[in-house]
Amino acid sequence: MCEILDEKKKKKDEKAREKELKKLKALEKAKKLEELKAKQEKGGTNASQKKKSHKRDDAPEENPEDFVDPETPLGERKRLSSQMAKQYSPAAVEKSWYAWWEKSDLFKADAKSSKPPFAIVLPPPNVTGVLHIGHALTVAIEDTLIRWKRMSGYNAMWVPGLDHAGIATQTMVEKKLALKKLTRQDLTREEFLNEVWKWKDENACTILTQLRRLGASLDWSRECFTMDEQTSKAVTETFVRLFEEGLIYRDIRLVHWDCHLKTAVSDDEVEYMDIKEKTLLNVPGYEKPVEFGLLTSFAYPLEGGLGEEVVVATTRVETMLGDTAIAIHPDDARYKHLHGKFAVHPFNGRRLPIICDGTLVDPDFGTGCVKITPAHDPNDCELGKRHNLEFINIFTDDGKINTNGGPDFTGMPRFAAREALVEALKKQGLYRGAENKEMRLGLCQRTSDVIEPVIKPQWYLNCSMMAKEALNVAESKKLEFIPKQWLENIRDWCISRQLVWGHIIPAWYASLEKNERREVGAYNDHWIVARNEEEARKKAAEKFGGKNKFELRQDEDVLDTWFSSGIFPLSVLGWPDETDDFKAFYPTSLIETGHDILFFWVARMVMMGIKLSGGEVPFSKVYLHPMIRDAHGRKMSKSRGNVIDPIEVIEGATLDALNKRLEKGNLDQKELDMAIKGQQTDFPDGISECGVDALRFALVSYTAQSEKINLDILRVVGYRQWCNKLWNAVRFALIRLGDGYAPTMVLSPETMPLSCQWILSELNKTISKTVESLDAFDLSEAANTVYAWWQYQFCDVFIEAIKPYFANAPLAASERAHAQDALWVSLETGLRLLHPFMPFVTEELWQRLPSPKDCERKASIMICDYPSPIENWTNEKVEKEMETVLATVKCLRALRAALLEKQKNERTLANLSSLEVLLKGEHAAAPAGSAVETVNENLKVYLKVDRAMNAEAEQEKIRNKIAELEK
C-alpha cells in the first residue's frame, strides 16, 4: 500500500512541475510577443504614414445606400444602385431579372418568323417532387444552347412541360396516404384521383418555380402537361391509329408483376440484385425479412403408389403450387423408364406429366429433373407453349395465394406460403434439404418489391418494324447521336398498366347477350378501340350487327407513362392538328437527355415520331449528358441523403435545414436515419451559397466527364469565387472609364498600344474557338475557353498592363483613350460571349456598361448578337511580341520568388518599382547588385534588389513569427 501511495505522490509532483513550467513558458512567450509587436509597429510607421498621406482630405463620405439596389416592382426592369457593390452577391444580382425577361416576352418564339428555327423540348420532369441536381444539369445544358442560338439569329423555341409519371406519382401519393394509416383501397377511384391531382398541383408549382430560379429561358406561353387536354387528345389518336394499323394488340403473356402496386411493369423498370448465398431482405408488406439465395429440394411421388419419386429443386418453393409438369432430358438414361409417366402433386392431387425437353433441361445440373410452372417462369412458359401444358396462375394481384393453390394455402402472402410449404413438405417426408444458391433477384425500381412473373392479359405495341425504321434513320445519318449509340433487339412493348393515375386506354369491351362467359376480356375479339364512347358504340354496332344486344365497358387500365412521353415532340406542337407551331418547328432540332432513358424515351420518340408524322424524324440530333453522382462516385438516392436540391446550392443551406428537408419527405424512420447520417458525413457545415451562375457553369464544365459526373460542391464554390473576380474586374473598368466615357463602335487596332492590340487578337481567337465548340456541342470546352480568356488574359494580364494609362503619370491622351476603348469592347464582347453560360451576372454587368453614342442599345444582353470574329482584330505578330513580354514577366517573378526564398522564406510577390530597358552594346556588364535570368537568345532580365525589399521581407518575418506565437 505504501509503495502505491509513494508512486501516486511522485506522479502528482511531476504534474505540478510540468504545470509550473508551462506557466513560465507562457509568460516568456507573451513577453516576446509584446516585443515583436512593438518592433512591427515601429517598422511599419513610415509605411502607414505614407499610405495615410495619399488619402484626400476633401474625399466625400461614402453613403452605404448608394451600393444597394433599390426595390424593383415585379416584372419591371431591374433598378440598379448608383454605385456598384464592392463585392459580388449572387442573391442581389439574380433578383428581378428573370421576372422582367419573362414579362417582356424575351423567351417567346414566333411561329411566323422568317428566322431559321431552332426548337427543343425540355424533358418533362415528373410531378413526383422537387427537381434534383440532375434536372439542373439538363437546364444548364439546354439553356446554354437556346440562349446561344437565340443570340445567333435563330427563332429559338424551348418548350416547357411536366410529366404525370404514372407509377412514380401514384407510389408517392400512396406513401403519403400510408402516413395517415390509409391505403388506396380505402378510397374510391375518384377520391384517390383527387388526392393525386392535389399532389400534382402542389409539386408542379414548386417545379416551375425552380425552373425559373435556374434561369431557364423557356417559352412559358407553350407550357404543357402530359395529361392536359391537348396531350390527351394526341395520346388517344396515337392509340387508335396504331391499333387500326395492327401494331397495337392484346395478348396473354408473362409479365413482370409488382404485387405492391398491383400492376405490370416493363423490363426496363426492373433492377436486378445479384445474391451469392442465403440472404435476408426487407420486402414491402412483410414485417420480417424474407430469405433469398436458397435452393430447396423436394420430391414428387410417382403415380402408382410404388414408392418411386423424382427430386426437383427451386429457389421459389411457393411456385410448386402452380406446377403442371416435370421435365427431363430425352437422352438421360437415368429416367428412360419414366417417359410417359406421371407424378402426383402432394397438395392438390394434380397429375404432372413427365415430359422430355432437350432445350430447357441440362442433365448434368442438379438431379436432371426440372419442375415446370408455365404461368410463373419465363423459361417454363416457353416450354409450356411447346408442350401444350396447362397454365395455372396461383397468385392474386396483391401477391397472395389464390384458390388455385389449394385450401391449405389460399390467402397466404407468397413468402409466408414459402415457409408454410417447406413445413408441409417436411411433414409429408418429401423435403430433401436446402443449400446456398447464387441467383439474380428482380426488384421494381419504384417500390423495391420483388417482381413476380405472372400470366396476364395486356396491351402490346409491336415495335419490330418501327425499330427497323428508326435504326435505318440513325445509320443513314439523318439522326446524329452525341455520343453516337443506339439500342438493338427491341422487343414488343407492354403498354398497359393496372394503375389509377394515367391515360385510360381508349378501348371498350363489348359483352354480348348471347355470350356464355361474362367476365371482361373473356373474348379477345370483343374489344373495340375508339376515340370516345360514342364512336365505340357505333363501331360495336357495325361489328356485331343490329340483332345482337351488347353492353360496353371501358378498360380501366391506363397507358404506360412513356406512351405519352413518346409522342411529346408531336403533342407539344399541337399534333394531330396542323397547327402553326407544328408547321414551323417540327421536326425539332435536338433532344437532350440522360443515358439512362435512351431506350425509355429517346428510342420510343424516334419510332413513334417517324410512324405518326409520315416518316419525319422528330429531331436530328441527340445529346446524351452524363449521369450525376456524388463526390464519392455513388449514385444519388433519397435514402442515402446525398440527393441535392439545386436551390440549396444556389441559396446555401445549413446542415439543420438539409435534415429538415428530409424529415418532410416520405422516408420511413430507418431510411430517414440513414439519410441524415449521410448528410452529416457529406455536408458537416451545410452547403455554401453559390448562386445560379456558378452552379450552371460548374455543371456545364463537368460535361466532359463521359457518362458520369462526380459532383463536388467545392468546385461550384470555386466558380462562385470566380464570379466575384469577374465582378471586381468590371468594377475596376467602370472606374477607369469614368462617367463621361462614350464608347466608339469602330476600332482601329493598328493605332493602339501593344496590350490593347493583343487583347483584341486573343478575344478574336476565343470567339472562334467558343463558337466552334458550341457548334460541336462540346459545351465543356466552350465554357473553359471563355473562362480562360476572362481569367488568364483579361484579368491577369490586360487589366494589369493598362493600369499605367490611368495612373497620374503623364501619358498621351490618345493612349488612354485607346485603353478605354479596348477595355470597353473587351468587356462588352466578353460578357456577350459568357452570357449563355452565366445569364444573371452577365446581364447585370452588361446593363452597367456605358452605351455607345448615336446607337440604339438592345434592351437585354440576351437578345444581342452573339460575338463573331472581326477580321482586323487578329494580329499574330502582336501575339508573339506579347508572348515575349509575358515570358519576361514570368522570369522576373521567378527571380523575385527565388530571392525572397533565400531571404527568410518570404514568398510574397511584389510589383516592380521601376523598369529600364538596356540595349545590347550599351552595357558590357550587369548592373551592380542585380540578379540575372536569360529569357531567350535576345533577352536577359536583371533584377536589382533594394533596401525596401529587404525591409519588407524583415517585416513579413516578424508578422509570421507573431502569428506563430499567437497560435
CSV table of C-alpha atoms in Angstrom, one decimal, residues 97-342:
chain,number,residue,atom,x,y,z
A,97,TRP,CA,-34.0,39.9,-63.9
A,98,TYR,CA,-36.0,36.8,-64.6
A,99,ALA,CA,-39.4,38.3,-64.0
A,100,TRP,CA,-38.5,41.1,-66.4
A,101,TRP,CA,-37.2,38.8,-69.0
A,102,GLU,CA,-40.4,36.7,-68.8
A,103,LYS,CA,-42.8,39.7,-68.8
A,104,SER,CA,-41.0,41.2,-71.7
A,105,ASP,CA,-41.6,38.0,-73.8
A,106,LEU,CA,-37.9,37.7,-74.4
A,107,PHE,CA,-38.2,33.8,-74.3
A,108,LYS,CA,-41.2,33.7,-76.7
A,109,ALA,CA,-40.7,32.2,-80.2
A,110,ASP,CA,-42.8,33.4,-83.2
A,111,ALA,CA,-44.2,30.7,-85.5
A,112,LYS,CA,-44.5,33.2,-88.3
A,113,SER,CA,-40.9,34.4,-88.0
A,114,SER,CA,-38.6,34.3,-91.1
A,115,LYS,CA,-35.6,33.4,-88.9
A,116,PRO,CA,-34.3,29.8,-89.1
A,117,PRO,CA,-36.0,27.7,-86.4
A,118,PHE,CA,-34.2,26.0,-83.5
A,119,ALA,CA,-36.6,24.1,-81.3
A,120,ILE,CA,-36.0,21.8,-78.3
A,121,VAL,CA,-38.4,20.4,-75.8
A,122,LEU,CA,-37.5,20.2,-72.1
A,123,PRO,CA,-37.5,16.5,-70.9
A,124,PRO,CA,-40.7,16.9,-68.8
A,125,PRO,CA,-39.8,16.5,-65.1
A,126,ASN,CA,-42.0,14.1,-63.2
A,127,VAL,CA,-44.5,15.7,-60.8
A,128,THR,CA,-43.3,13.3,-58.1
A,129,GLY,CA,-41.4,16.1,-56.1
A,130,VAL,CA,-38.9,18.8,-56.4
A,131,LEU,CA,-36.2,19.0,-59.1
A,132,HIS,CA,-32.8,17.5,-58.2
A,133,ILE,CA,-29.3,18.3,-59.4
A,134,GLY,CA,-29.7,16.1,-62.5
A,135,HIS,CA,-32.6,18.4,-63.6
A,136,ALA,CA,-30.3,21.4,-63.0
A,137,LEU,CA,-27.7,19.8,-65.4
A,138,THR,CA,-30.4,19.5,-68.1
A,139,VAL,CA,-31.4,23.1,-67.6
A,140,ALA,CA,-27.8,24.3,-67.7
A,141,ILE,CA,-27.1,22.5,-70.9
A,142,GLU,CA,-30.3,23.3,-72.7
A,143,ASP,CA,-30.5,26.9,-71.6
A,144,THR,CA,-26.9,27.4,-72.8
A,145,LEU,CA,-27.8,26.1,-76.2
A,146,ILE,CA,-31.1,28.0,-76.5
A,147,ARG,CA,-29.6,31.3,-75.4
A,148,TRP,CA,-26.6,30.9,-77.8
A,149,LYS,CA,-29.0,30.1,-80.7
A,150,ARG,CA,-31.3,33.0,-79.8
A,151,MET,CA,-28.3,35.4,-79.8
A,152,SER,CA,-27.1,33.8,-83.1
A,153,GLY,CA,-30.2,34.9,-85.1
A,154,TYR,CA,-32.4,31.8,-84.7
A,155,ASN,CA,-36.1,31.7,-84.0
A,156,ALA,CA,-35.3,29.8,-80.8
A,157,MET,CA,-38.1,27.9,-79.0
A,158,TRP,CA,-37.7,25.9,-75.8
A,159,VAL,CA,-40.9,24.2,-74.7
A,160,PRO,CA,-41.6,23.5,-71.0
A,161,GLY,CA,-43.7,20.6,-69.8
A,162,LEU,CA,-44.4,18.3,-66.9
A,163,ASP,CA,-44.9,14.5,-66.9
A,164,HIS,CA,-47.7,12.9,-64.9
A,165,ALA,CA,-45.3,9.9,-64.2
A,166,GLY,CA,-47.9,7.2,-63.6
A,167,ILE,CA,-46.2,4.7,-61.4
A,168,ALA,CA,-43.9,7.1,-59.7
A,169,THR,CA,-46.6,9.6,-58.7
A,170,GLN,CA,-49.1,7.0,-57.6
A,171,THR,CA,-46.4,5.4,-55.4
A,172,MET,CA,-45.6,8.8,-53.8
A,173,VAL,CA,-49.3,9.5,-53.1
A,174,GLU,CA,-49.8,6.0,-51.7
A,175,LYS,CA,-46.8,6.6,-49.3
A,176,LYS,CA,-48.4,9.9,-48.3
A,177,LEU,CA,-51.7,8.1,-47.5
A,178,ALA,CA,-49.8,5.4,-45.6
A,179,LEU,CA,-48.5,8.1,-43.2
A,180,LYS,CA,-52.2,8.7,-42.4
A,181,LYS,CA,-52.8,5.0,-42.0
A,182,LEU,CA,-54.7,4.8,-45.3
A,183,THR,CA,-54.4,2.8,-48.4
A,184,ARG,CA,-55.6,3.4,-52.0
A,185,GLN,CA,-58.3,0.8,-51.4
A,186,ASP,CA,-59.7,2.9,-48.5
A,187,LEU,CA,-60.7,5.5,-51.1
A,188,THR,CA,-62.9,5.4,-54.2
A,189,ARG,CA,-61.2,5.8,-57.6
A,190,GLU,CA,-62.5,9.4,-57.8
A,191,GLU,CA,-61.3,10.2,-54.2
A,192,PHE,CA,-57.9,8.7,-54.9
A,193,LEU,CA,-57.6,10.7,-58.2
A,194,ASN,CA,-58.5,13.9,-56.3
A,195,GLU,CA,-55.5,13.2,-54.0
A,196,VAL,CA,-53.2,12.7,-56.9
A,197,TRP,CA,-54.3,15.9,-58.6
A,198,LYS,CA,-53.7,17.8,-55.4
A,199,TRP,CA,-50.2,16.3,-55.2
A,200,LYS,CA,-49.6,17.2,-58.9
A,201,ASP,CA,-50.7,20.9,-58.4
A,202,GLU,CA,-48.5,21.3,-55.3
A,203,ASN,CA,-45.4,19.8,-56.9
A,204,ALA,CA,-46.0,21.4,-60.3
A,205,CYS,CA,-45.9,24.9,-58.7
A,206,THR,CA,-42.6,24.0,-56.9
A,207,ILE,CA,-41.0,22.6,-60.1
A,208,LEU,CA,-42.0,25.6,-62.3
A,209,THR,CA,-40.6,28.0,-59.6
A,210,GLN,CA,-37.4,26.0,-59.6
A,211,LEU,CA,-37.0,26.2,-63.4
A,212,ARG,CA,-37.4,29.9,-63.2
A,213,ARG,CA,-35.0,30.2,-60.4
A,214,LEU,CA,-32.4,28.3,-62.5
A,215,GLY,CA,-32.8,30.9,-65.2
A,216,ALA,CA,-34.3,28.6,-67.8
A,217,SER,CA,-35.4,30.8,-70.7
A,218,LEU,CA,-38.4,28.6,-71.5
A,219,ASP,CA,-41.3,29.7,-73.7
A,220,TRP,CA,-43.9,29.7,-71.0
A,221,SER,CA,-46.7,30.5,-73.5
A,222,ARG,CA,-46.3,26.9,-74.7
A,223,GLU,CA,-46.3,25.2,-71.3
A,224,CYS,CA,-47.9,21.7,-71.3
A,225,PHE,CA,-48.6,18.7,-69.1
A,226,THR,CA,-48.8,15.1,-70.3
A,227,MET,CA,-52.4,14.8,-69.1
A,228,ASP,CA,-53.7,18.1,-70.3
A,229,GLU,CA,-56.5,18.2,-72.9
A,230,GLN,CA,-54.2,18.6,-76.0
A,231,THR,CA,-51.8,15.8,-75.0
A,232,SER,CA,-54.7,13.5,-74.0
A,233,LYS,CA,-56.2,14.1,-77.5
A,234,ALA,CA,-52.8,13.2,-79.1
A,235,VAL,CA,-52.5,10.1,-76.9
A,236,THR,CA,-55.9,8.8,-77.9
A,237,GLU,CA,-55.3,9.5,-81.6
A,238,THR,CA,-52.0,7.6,-81.4
A,239,PHE,CA,-53.5,4.5,-79.8
A,240,VAL,CA,-56.4,4.4,-82.3
A,241,ARG,CA,-54.1,4.8,-85.4
A,242,LEU,CA,-51.6,2.2,-84.2
A,243,PHE,CA,-54.4,-0.2,-83.3
A,244,GLU,CA,-56.0,0.2,-86.7
A,245,GLU,CA,-52.7,-0.5,-88.4
A,246,GLY,CA,-52.4,-3.7,-86.4
A,247,LEU,CA,-49.4,-2.5,-84.4
A,248,ILE,CA,-51.3,-2.5,-81.0
A,249,TYR,CA,-52.8,-5.8,-80.0
A,250,ARG,CA,-54.0,-7.5,-76.8
A,251,ASP,CA,-52.4,-10.8,-75.7
A,252,ILE,CA,-52.0,-13.1,-72.6
A,253,ARG,CA,-48.3,-13.2,-71.8
A,254,LEU,CA,-45.9,-13.5,-68.9
A,255,VAL,CA,-45.3,-10.0,-67.4
A,256,HIS,CA,-43.2,-8.5,-64.6
A,257,TRP,CA,-45.8,-8.0,-61.9
A,258,ASP,CA,-45.4,-5.7,-58.9
A,259,CYS,CA,-47.6,-7.1,-56.1
A,260,HIS,CA,-47.3,-4.0,-54.0
A,261,LEU,CA,-48.6,-1.7,-56.8
A,262,LYS,CA,-50.7,-4.4,-58.4
A,263,THR,CA,-49.5,-3.6,-61.9
A,264,ALA,CA,-47.4,-4.9,-64.7
A,265,VAL,CA,-44.1,-3.1,-65.2
A,266,SER,CA,-41.8,-3.0,-68.2
A,267,ASP,CA,-38.4,-4.9,-68.5
A,268,ASP,CA,-36.6,-1.6,-68.1
A,269,GLU,CA,-38.4,-0.8,-64.8
A,270,VAL,CA,-36.8,-3.9,-63.2
A,271,GLU,CA,-33.5,-3.7,-61.4
A,272,TYR,CA,-31.6,-6.9,-60.6
A,273,MET,CA,-29.7,-7.8,-57.4
A,274,ASP,CA,-27.1,-10.5,-57.5
A,275,ILE,CA,-27.3,-12.7,-54.5
A,276,LYS,CA,-24.4,-15.1,-53.6
A,277,GLU,CA,-25.9,-17.1,-50.7
A,278,LYS,CA,-28.7,-17.2,-48.2
A,279,THR,CA,-29.7,-13.5,-47.7
A,280,LEU,CA,-32.4,-11.8,-45.7
A,281,LEU,CA,-34.1,-8.9,-47.5
A,282,ASN,CA,-36.9,-6.5,-46.5
A,283,VAL,CA,-39.9,-6.7,-48.8
A,284,PRO,CA,-42.8,-4.2,-48.9
A,285,GLY,CA,-45.8,-5.6,-47.0
A,286,TYR,CA,-43.8,-8.1,-44.8
A,287,GLU,CA,-43.0,-7.4,-41.2
A,288,LYS,CA,-39.9,-9.6,-41.0
A,289,PRO,CA,-37.1,-10.1,-43.7
A,290,VAL,CA,-37.5,-12.7,-46.3
A,291,GLU,CA,-34.9,-15.4,-47.2
A,292,PHE,CA,-33.4,-15.5,-50.7
A,293,GLY,CA,-30.4,-17.3,-52.1
A,294,LEU,CA,-31.5,-20.8,-51.0
A,295,LEU,CA,-32.1,-23.8,-53.4
A,296,THR,CA,-34.7,-26.1,-51.8
A,297,SER,CA,-35.0,-29.7,-52.9
A,298,PHE,CA,-38.2,-31.8,-52.6
A,299,ALA,CA,-39.6,-35.0,-54.0
A,300,TYR,CA,-42.7,-35.6,-56.2
A,301,PRO,CA,-44.1,-39.1,-55.7
A,302,LEU,CA,-44.7,-41.0,-58.9
A,303,GLU,CA,-48.2,-42.2,-59.8
A,304,GLY,CA,-49.0,-45.7,-58.8
A,305,GLY,CA,-48.0,-45.7,-55.2
A,306,LEU,CA,-44.9,-47.9,-55.6
A,307,GLY,CA,-42.7,-45.5,-53.6
A,308,GLU,CA,-40.8,-44.1,-56.5
A,309,GLU,CA,-40.1,-40.4,-56.7
A,310,VAL,CA,-38.4,-37.7,-58.7
A,311,VAL,CA,-36.5,-34.9,-56.9
A,312,VAL,CA,-36.6,-31.4,-58.1
A,313,ALA,CA,-35.1,-28.1,-56.7
A,314,THR,CA,-36.2,-24.5,-56.7
A,315,THR,CA,-35.4,-21.1,-55.2
A,316,ARG,CA,-39.2,-20.3,-55.2
A,317,VAL,CA,-40.9,-23.1,-53.4
A,318,GLU,CA,-44.2,-21.4,-53.4
A,319,THR,CA,-44.5,-21.7,-57.2
A,320,MET,CA,-44.8,-25.5,-56.9
A,321,LEU,CA,-48.5,-24.9,-56.3
A,322,GLY,CA,-48.7,-24.0,-60.0
A,323,ASP,CA,-46.5,-26.9,-61.3
A,324,THR,CA,-48.1,-28.7,-64.3
A,325,ALA,CA,-45.3,-30.9,-65.4
A,326,ILE,CA,-41.8,-32.3,-64.7
A,327,ALA,CA,-39.2,-32.2,-67.5
A,328,ILE,CA,-36.3,-34.5,-68.1
A,329,HIS,CA,-33.7,-34.7,-70.9
A,330,PRO,CA,-34.7,-37.2,-73.6
A,331,ASP,CA,-31.2,-38.8,-73.6
A,332,ASP,CA,-30.8,-39.0,-69.8
A,333,ALA,CA,-30.5,-42.8,-69.2
A,334,ARG,CA,-31.5,-42.5,-65.5
A,335,TYR,CA,-35.0,-41.5,-66.4
A,336,LYS,CA,-35.7,-43.6,-69.6
A,337,HIS,CA,-38.2,-45.7,-67.6
A,338,LEU,CA,-40.2,-42.5,-66.7
A,339,HIS,CA,-41.0,-41.5,-70.2
A,340,GLY,CA,-44.8,-41.0,-70.5
A,341,LYS,CA,-45.3,-41.5,-66.7
A,342,PHE,CA,-46.9,-39.1,-64.2
